[in-house]
Amino acid sequence: MPLLRLLKGDNGTREFKYKRQKKHPDGSSYHTLKQSLKASLGTGYIIRESVKLPEGEDLNEWIAMNTVELYKTMNMCYGILSEFCTESTCPQMTAGAKVTYYWAESKKDKPVSLPAPDYIEHLILWVSEQLDNPDIFPVSSAFGKQFLPTVKKILSRMFRVYAHIFHSHWEKVKALGAEAHINTCFKHFYFFVSEFELVEEKDLQPLQPLIDKLN
């Protein structure tokens, strides 16, 4: 059974979720960090400050928790306009006229061109599998050597979804009145990956004009 489940919300948008929901009890470090993040973002805290590692907390735990939250918000952003991202409107996964992304499950696979909705579905399934792997995202044990390299790959791939949204669907985003929400989600994403140097600058180039306005 695939880990990815495609759900339809009350508003008709699509949302992707990974199957195994890790349970962190109240009072655990993960739960405390998550509540801290939600509180800072929810009260208009400067987003750039909110992503910084809280004093005395574990760096890997903070990165793991934020990565899961960023995955959820990316899904929500794409779900807002997924019905408008089709094989006919987006026959390739692009981010402007000069950037086309090709999908490869691993370095051993030959990259292939896919329509944007298929590419994003593959991407979300792949991320889901990483988040669901206790060897990479442990619930109670220590983080392994593959944690940080995997997180960097996850986030660099997630960036591509935002790049596609801004380049290919921004007029529809504005028509739906969702620009403030997606802008806030991307700011959280960018300030987090920038704070901990999790995505290389060359991979951020498709949205560099937007990023320049944030800095």
PDB file of C-alpha atoms in Angstrom:
ATOM      1  CA  MET A   1       0.000   0.000   0.000  1.00  0.00           C
ATOM      2  CA  PRO A   2       1.498   3.379  -0.942  1.00  0.00           C
ATOM      3  CA  LEU A   3       2.278   5.794   1.855  1.00  0.00           C
ATOM      4  CA  LEU A   4       0.772   8.694  -0.038  1.00  0.00           C
ATOM      5  CA  ARG A   5      -2.915   9.353   0.406  1.00  0.00           C
ATOM      6  CA  LEU A   6      -4.700  11.907  -1.775  1.00  0.00           C
ATOM      7  CA  LEU A   7      -7.426  13.582   0.262  1.00  0.00           C
ATOM      8  CA  LYS A   8     -10.072  16.073  -0.742  1.00  0.00           C
ATOM      9  CA  GLY A   9     -10.847  18.779   1.772  1.00  0.00           C
ATOM     10  CA  ASP A  10     -14.131  20.520   2.473  1.00  0.00           C
ATOM     11  CA  ASN A  11     -13.129  23.341   0.144  1.00  0.00           C
ATOM     12  CA  GLY A  12     -12.483  20.946  -2.743  1.00  0.00           C
ATOM     13  CA  THR A  13      -8.722  21.368  -2.720  1.00  0.00           C
ATOM     14  CA  ARG A  14      -6.349  18.436  -2.710  1.00  0.00           C
ATOM     15  CA  GLU A  15      -3.983  17.676   0.124  1.00  0.00           C
ATOM     16  CA  PHE A  16      -1.268  15.053   0.321  1.00  0.00           C
ATOM     17  CA  LYS A  17      -0.338  13.426   3.615  1.00  0.00           C
ATOM     18  CA  TYR A  18       2.119  10.769   4.570  1.00  0.00           C
ATOM     19  CA  LYS A  19       0.604   7.734   6.215  1.00  0.00           C
ATOM     20  CA  ARG A  20       2.477   7.171   9.471  1.00  0.00           C
ATOM     21  CA  GLN A  21       1.828  10.020  11.852  1.00  0.00           C
ATOM     22  CA  LYS A  22       4.551  10.038  14.480  1.00  0.00           C
ATOM     23  CA  LYS A  23       3.122  10.659  17.936  1.00  0.00           C
ATOM     24  CA  HIS A  24       5.025  12.955  20.231  1.00  0.00           C
ATOM     25  CA  PRO A  25       3.430  13.291  23.676  1.00  0.00           C
ATOM     26  CA  ASP A  26       2.731  16.618  25.339  1.00  0.00           C
ATOM     27  CA  GLY A  27       5.834  17.758  27.160  1.00  0.00           C
ATOM     28  CA  SER A  28       8.241  16.060  24.738  1.00  0.00           C
ATOM     29  CA  SER A  29      10.935  18.209  23.124  1.00  0.00           C
ATOM     30  CA  TYR A  30       9.276  17.832  19.704  1.00  0.00           C
ATOM     31  CA  HIS A  31       5.903  18.936  21.037  1.00  0.00           C
ATOM     32  CA  THR A  32       7.455  21.894  22.855  1.00  0.00           C
ATOM     33  CA  LEU A  33       9.370  23.020  19.768  1.00  0.00           C
ATOM     34  CA  LYS A  34       6.293  22.721  17.570  1.00  0.00           C
ATOM     35  CA  GLN A  35       4.204  24.808  19.961  1.00  0.00           C
ATOM     36  CA  SER A  36       6.981  27.413  20.079  1.00  0.00           C
ATOM     37  CA  LEU A  37       7.095  27.644  16.288  1.00  0.00           C
ATOM     38  CA  LYS A  38       3.317  27.933  15.947  1.00  0.00           C
ATOM     39  CA  ALA A  39       3.180  30.617  18.632  1.00  0.00           C
ATOM     40  CA  SER A  40       5.874  32.744  16.998  1.00  0.00           C
ATOM     41  CA  LEU A  41       4.412  32.472  13.505  1.00  0.00           C
ATOM     42  CA  GLY A  42       0.863  32.971  14.713  1.00  0.00           C
ATOM     43  CA  THR A  43       1.470  36.223  16.583  1.00  0.00           C
ATOM     44  CA  GLY A  44       3.098  38.125  13.753  1.00  0.00           C
ATOM     45  CA  TYR A  45       6.597  37.438  15.022  1.00  0.00           C
ATOM     46  CA  ILE A  46       9.258  38.311  12.485  1.00  0.00           C
ATOM     47  CA  ILE A  47       9.520  35.088  10.501  1.00  0.00           C
ATOM     48  CA  ARG A  48      13.257  35.400  10.100  1.00  0.00           C
ATOM     49  CA  GLU A  49      13.631  35.345  13.884  1.00  0.00           C
ATOM     50  CA  SER A  50      11.110  32.572  14.410  1.00  0.00           C
ATOM     51  CA  VAL A  51      13.145  29.988  12.488  1.00  0.00           C
ATOM     52  CA  LYS A  52      16.267  30.393  14.620  1.00  0.00           C
ATOM     53  CA  LEU A  53      17.202  27.527  16.920  1.00  0.00           C
ATOM     54  CA  PRO A  54      15.723  28.114  20.394  1.00  0.00           C
ATOM     55  CA  GLU A  55      18.348  28.327  23.088  1.00  0.00           C
ATOM     56  CA  GLY A  56      19.219  24.963  24.609  1.00  0.00           C
ATOM     57  CA  GLU A  57      17.377  22.896  21.993  1.00  0.00           C
ATOM     58  CA  ASP A  58      18.769  20.159  19.743  1.00  0.00           C
ATOM     59  CA  LEU A  59      19.601  21.317  16.219  1.00  0.00           C
ATOM     60  CA  ASN A  60      18.571  18.089  14.471  1.00  0.00           C
ATOM     61  CA  GLU A  61      15.270  17.993  16.360  1.00  0.00           C
ATOM     62  CA  TRP A  62      14.530  21.567  15.308  1.00  0.00           C
ATOM     63  CA  ILE A  63      15.425  20.879  11.675  1.00  0.00           C
ATOM     64  CA  ALA A  64      13.309  17.701  11.628  1.00  0.00           C
ATOM     65  CA  MET A  65      10.268  19.402  13.105  1.00  0.00           C
ATOM     66  CA  ASN A  66      10.473  22.351  10.714  1.00  0.00           C
ATOM     67  CA  THR A  67      10.965  20.062   7.726  1.00  0.00           C
ATOM     68  CA  VAL A  68       7.747  18.204   8.540  1.00  0.00           C
ATOM     69  CA  GLU A  69       5.866  21.484   9.013  1.00  0.00           C
ATOM     70  CA  LEU A  70       7.248  22.893   5.750  1.00  0.00           C
ATOM     71  CA  TYR A  71       6.152  19.724   3.965  1.00  0.00           C
ATOM     72  CA  LYS A  72       2.613  20.174   5.254  1.00  0.00           C
ATOM     73  CA  THR A  73       2.417  23.853   4.268  1.00  0.00           C
ATOM     74  CA  MET A  74       3.873  23.151   0.812  1.00  0.00           C
ATOM     75  CA  ASN A  75       1.149  20.544   0.273  1.00  0.00           C
ATOM     76  CA  MET A  76      -1.476  23.012   1.382  1.00  0.00           C
ATOM     77  CA  CYS A  77      -0.159  25.699  -0.973  1.00  0.00           C
ATOM     78  CA  TYR A  78      -0.117  23.368  -3.946  1.00  0.00           C
ATOM     79  CA  GLY A  79      -3.521  21.979  -2.996  1.00  0.00           C
ATOM     80  CA  ILE A  80      -5.038  25.450  -3.367  1.00  0.00           C
ATOM     81  CA  LEU A  81      -4.360  25.449  -7.090  1.00  0.00           C
ATOM     82  CA  SER A  82      -3.709  21.818  -7.987  1.00  0.00           C
ATOM     83  CA  GLU A  83      -6.891  21.611 -10.058  1.00  0.00           C
ATOM     84  CA  PHE A  84      -5.422  24.259 -12.372  1.00  0.00           C
ATOM     85  CA  CYS A  85      -2.090  22.455 -12.736  1.00  0.00           C
ATOM     86  CA  THR A  86      -2.797  19.819 -15.370  1.00  0.00           C
ATOM     87  CA  GLU A  87      -0.967  17.914 -18.080  1.00  0.00           C
ATOM     88  CA  SER A  88      -2.337  20.346 -20.661  1.00  0.00           C
ATOM     89  CA  THR A  89      -1.507  23.566 -18.792  1.00  0.00           C
ATOM     90  CA  CYS A  90       1.838  22.314 -17.473  1.00  0.00           C
ATOM     91  CA  PRO A  91       3.238  19.607 -19.776  1.00  0.00           C
ATOM     92  CA  GLN A  92       6.623  19.956 -18.067  1.00  0.00           C
ATOM     93  CA  MET A  93       7.787  20.827 -14.557  1.00  0.00           C
ATOM     94  CA  THR A  94       9.149  24.298 -15.177  1.00  0.00           C
ATOM     95  CA  ALA A  95      10.111  27.392 -13.226  1.00  0.00           C
ATOM     96  CA  GLY A  96      10.109  30.034 -15.913  1.00  0.00           C
ATOM     97  CA  ALA A  97      11.206  29.758 -19.526  1.00  0.00           C
ATOM     98  CA  LYS A  98      14.774  28.697 -18.778  1.00  0.00           C
ATOM     99  CA  VAL A  99      14.316  26.126 -15.998  1.00  0.00           C
ATOM    100  CA  THR A 100      12.916  22.624 -16.475  1.00  0.00           C
ATOM    101  CA  TYR A 101      13.097  20.003 -13.743  1.00  0.00           C
ATOM    102  CA  TYR A 102      13.528  16.315 -14.594  1.00  0.00           C
ATOM    103  CA  TRP A 103      12.507  13.583 -12.184  1.00  0.00           C
ATOM    104  CA  ALA A 104      14.827  10.847 -10.937  1.00  0.00           C
ATOM    105  CA  GLU A 105      14.047   8.738  -7.896  1.00  0.00           C
ATOM    106  CA  SER A 106      17.753   8.345  -7.136  1.00  0.00           C
ATOM    107  CA  LYS A 107      21.159   9.081  -8.654  1.00  0.00           C
ATOM    108  CA  LYS A 108      21.046   5.668 -10.329  1.00  0.00           C
ATOM    109  CA  ASP A 109      17.910   6.527 -12.302  1.00  0.00           C
ATOM    110  CA  LYS A 110      17.875   8.373 -15.604  1.00  0.00           C
ATOM    111  CA  PRO A 111      16.097  11.751 -15.221  1.00  0.00           C
ATOM    112  CA  VAL A 112      12.833  11.918 -17.144  1.00  0.00           C
ATOM    113  CA  SER A 113      10.536  14.748 -18.160  1.00  0.00           C
ATOM    114  CA  LEU A 114       7.096  14.634 -16.557  1.00  0.00           C
ATOM    115  CA  PRO A 115       4.035  16.879 -16.629  1.00  0.00           C
ATOM    116  CA  ALA A 116       4.121  19.146 -13.575  1.00  0.00           C
ATOM    117  CA  PRO A 117       1.263  17.430 -11.693  1.00  0.00           C
ATOM    118  CA  ASP A 118       2.914  14.030 -12.166  1.00  0.00           C
ATOM    119  CA  TYR A 119       6.296  15.394 -11.165  1.00  0.00           C
ATOM    120  CA  ILE A 120       4.864  16.940  -8.003  1.00  0.00           C
ATOM    121  CA  GLU A 121       3.007  13.749  -7.130  1.00  0.00           C
ATOM    122  CA  HIS A 122       6.257  11.785  -7.463  1.00  0.00           C
ATOM    123  CA  LEU A 123       8.039  14.408  -5.390  1.00  0.00           C
ATOM    124  CA  ILE A 124       5.457  14.337  -2.614  1.00  0.00           C
ATOM    125  CA  LEU A 125       5.458  10.546  -2.511  1.00  0.00           C
ATOM    126  CA  TRP A 126       9.247  10.503  -2.309  1.00  0.00           C
ATOM    127  CA  VAL A 127       9.301  13.066   0.510  1.00  0.00           C
ATOM    128  CA  SER A 128       6.559  11.126   2.271  1.00  0.00           C
ATOM    129  CA  GLU A 129       8.670   7.990   2.180  1.00  0.00           C
ATOM    130  CA  GLN A 130      11.642   9.820   3.695  1.00  0.00           C
ATOM    131  CA  LEU A 131       9.561  11.327   6.496  1.00  0.00           C
ATOM    132  CA  ASP A 132       8.056   7.925   7.162  1.00  0.00           C
ATOM    133  CA  ASN A 133      11.448   6.233   7.459  1.00  0.00           C
ATOM    134  CA  PRO A 134      12.425   5.924  11.154  1.00  0.00           C
ATOM    135  CA  ASP A 135      16.055   5.428  10.158  1.00  0.00           C
ATOM    136  CA  ILE A 136      16.057   9.009   8.847  1.00  0.00           C
ATOM    137  CA  PHE A 137      13.384  10.692  10.991  1.00  0.00           C
ATOM    138  CA  PRO A 138      13.533   8.774  14.294  1.00  0.00           C
ATOM    139  CA  VAL A 139      10.843   9.137  16.929  1.00  0.00           C
ATOM    140  CA  SER A 140      12.924   8.251  19.957  1.00  0.00           C
ATOM    141  CA  SER A 141      16.425   7.209  18.812  1.00  0.00           C
ATOM    142  CA  ALA A 142      19.346   9.409  17.773  1.00  0.00           C
ATOM    143  CA  PHE A 143      19.592  10.961  14.309  1.00  0.00           C
ATOM    144  CA  GLY A 144      21.821   9.059  11.885  1.00  0.00           C
ATOM    145  CA  LYS A 145      24.440  10.161   9.373  1.00  0.00           C
ATOM    146  CA  GLN A 146      21.916  10.254   6.518  1.00  0.00           C
ATOM    147  CA  PHE A 147      19.581  12.693   8.257  1.00  0.00           C
ATOM    148  CA  LEU A 148      21.092  16.004   7.163  1.00  0.00           C
ATOM    149  CA  PRO A 149      21.933  14.998   3.548  1.00  0.00           C
ATOM    150  CA  THR A 150      18.384  13.651   3.150  1.00  0.00           C
ATOM    151  CA  VAL A 151      16.836  16.803   4.610  1.00  0.00           C
ATOM    152  CA  LYS A 152      18.835  18.943   2.197  1.00  0.00           C
ATOM    153  CA  LYS A 153      17.576  16.897  -0.738  1.00  0.00           C
ATOM    154  CA  ILE A 154      13.993  17.025   0.562  1.00  0.00           C
ATOM    155  CA  LEU A 155      14.053  20.801   0.903  1.00  0.00           C
ATOM    156  CA  SER A 156      15.758  21.425  -2.432  1.00  0.00           C
ATOM    157  CA  ARG A 157      13.031  19.378  -4.106  1.00  0.00           C
ATOM    158  CA  MET A 158      10.265  21.090  -2.155  1.00  0.00           C
ATOM    159  CA  PHE A 159      11.605  24.439  -3.346  1.00  0.00           C
ATOM    160  CA  ARG A 160      10.810  23.357  -6.908  1.00  0.00           C
ATOM    161  CA  VAL A 161       7.102  23.256  -6.080  1.00  0.00           C
ATOM    162  CA  TYR A 162       7.196  26.870  -4.900  1.00  0.00           C
ATOM    163  CA  ALA A 163       9.242  27.849  -7.970  1.00  0.00           C
ATOM    164  CA  HIS A 164       6.613  26.278 -10.220  1.00  0.00           C
ATOM    165  CA  ILE A 165       3.763  27.957  -8.341  1.00  0.00           C
ATOM    166  CA  PHE A 166       5.299  31.433  -8.568  1.00  0.00           C
ATOM    167  CA  HIS A 167       6.300  31.130 -12.228  1.00  0.00           C
ATOM    168  CA  SER A 168       3.348  29.203 -13.655  1.00  0.00           C
ATOM    169  CA  HIS A 169       0.344  29.862 -11.438  1.00  0.00           C
ATOM    170  CA  TRP A 170       0.779  33.226  -9.752  1.00  0.00           C
ATOM    171  CA  GLU A 171      -2.045  34.923 -11.652  1.00  0.00           C
ATOM    172  CA  LYS A 172      -4.392  32.149 -10.529  1.00  0.00           C
ATOM    173  CA  VAL A 173      -3.085  32.463  -6.951  1.00  0.00           C
ATOM    174  CA  LYS A 174      -3.954  36.162  -7.003  1.00  0.00           C
ATOM    175  CA  ALA A 175      -7.374  35.459  -8.536  1.00  0.00           C
ATOM    176  CA  LEU A 176      -8.070  33.077  -5.635  1.00  0.00           C
ATOM    177  CA  GLY A 177      -6.940  35.672  -3.099  1.00  0.00           C
ATOM    178  CA  ALA A 178      -4.267  33.330  -1.761  1.00  0.00           C
ATOM    179  CA  GLU A 179      -1.150  35.395  -2.439  1.00  0.00           C
ATOM    180  CA  ALA A 180      -0.657  36.536   1.177  1.00  0.00           C
ATOM    181  CA  HIS A 181      -0.912  32.972   2.454  1.00  0.00           C
ATOM    182  CA  ILE A 182       1.510  31.504  -0.080  1.00  0.00           C
ATOM    183  CA  ASN A 183       3.932  34.407   0.364  1.00  0.00           C
ATOM    184  CA  THR A 184       3.998  33.769   4.120  1.00  0.00           C
ATOM    185  CA  CYS A 185       4.561  30.036   3.613  1.00  0.00           C
ATOM    186  CA  PHE A 186       7.415  30.694   1.212  1.00  0.00           C
ATOM    187  CA  LYS A 187       8.988  33.228   3.577  1.00  0.00           C
ATOM    188  CA  HIS A 188       8.979  30.598   6.328  1.00  0.00           C
ATOM    189  CA  PHE A 189      10.534  28.105   3.917  1.00  0.00           C
ATOM    190  CA  TYR A 190      13.206  30.464   2.626  1.00  0.00           C
ATOM    191  CA  PHE A 191      14.247  31.948   5.963  1.00  0.00           C
ATOM    192  CA  PHE A 192      14.524  28.472   7.464  1.00  0.00           C
ATOM    193  CA  VAL A 193      16.655  26.950   4.700  1.00  0.00           C
ATOM    194  CA  SER A 194      18.747  30.112   4.607  1.00  0.00           C
ATOM    195  CA  GLU A 195      19.318  30.139   8.366  1.00  0.00           C
ATOM    196  CA  PHE A 196      20.735  26.601   8.343  1.00  0.00           C
ATOM    197  CA  GLU A 197      22.163  26.594   4.779  1.00  0.00           C
ATOM    198  CA  LEU A 198      20.013  23.642   3.719  1.00  0.00           C
ATOM    199  CA  VAL A 199      19.504  24.555   0.055  1.00  0.00           C
ATOM    200  CA  GLU A 200      22.360  25.664  -2.186  1.00  0.00           C
ATOM    201  CA  GLU A 201      22.176  29.143  -3.678  1.00  0.00           C
ATOM    202  CA  LYS A 202      22.312  27.787  -7.244  1.00  0.00           C
ATOM    203  CA  ASP A 203      19.128  25.810  -6.572  1.00  0.00           C
ATOM    204  CA  LEU A 204      17.360  28.967  -5.386  1.00  0.00           C
ATOM    205  CA  GLN A 205      18.126  30.916  -8.573  1.00  0.00           C
ATOM    206  CA  PRO A 206      14.685  30.483 -10.205  1.00  0.00           C
ATOM    207  CA  LEU A 207      13.186  32.688  -7.474  1.00  0.00           C
ATOM    208  CA  GLN A 208      16.166  34.980  -6.932  1.00  0.00           C
ATOM    209  CA  PRO A 209      14.284  38.208  -7.784  1.00  0.00           C
ATOM    210  CA  LEU A 210      11.685  37.343  -5.144  1.00  0.00           C
ATOM    211  CA  ILE A 211      14.358  36.292  -2.644  1.00  0.00           C
ATOM    212  CA  ASP A 212      16.207  39.580  -3.160  1.00  0.00           C
ATOM    213  CA  LYS A 213      13.088  41.399  -1.985  1.00  0.00           C
ATOM    214  CA  LEU A 214      12.978  39.284   1.167  1.00  0.00           C
ATOM    215  CA  ASN A 215      16.600  40.005   2.187  1.00  0.00           C
TER     216      ASN A 215
END
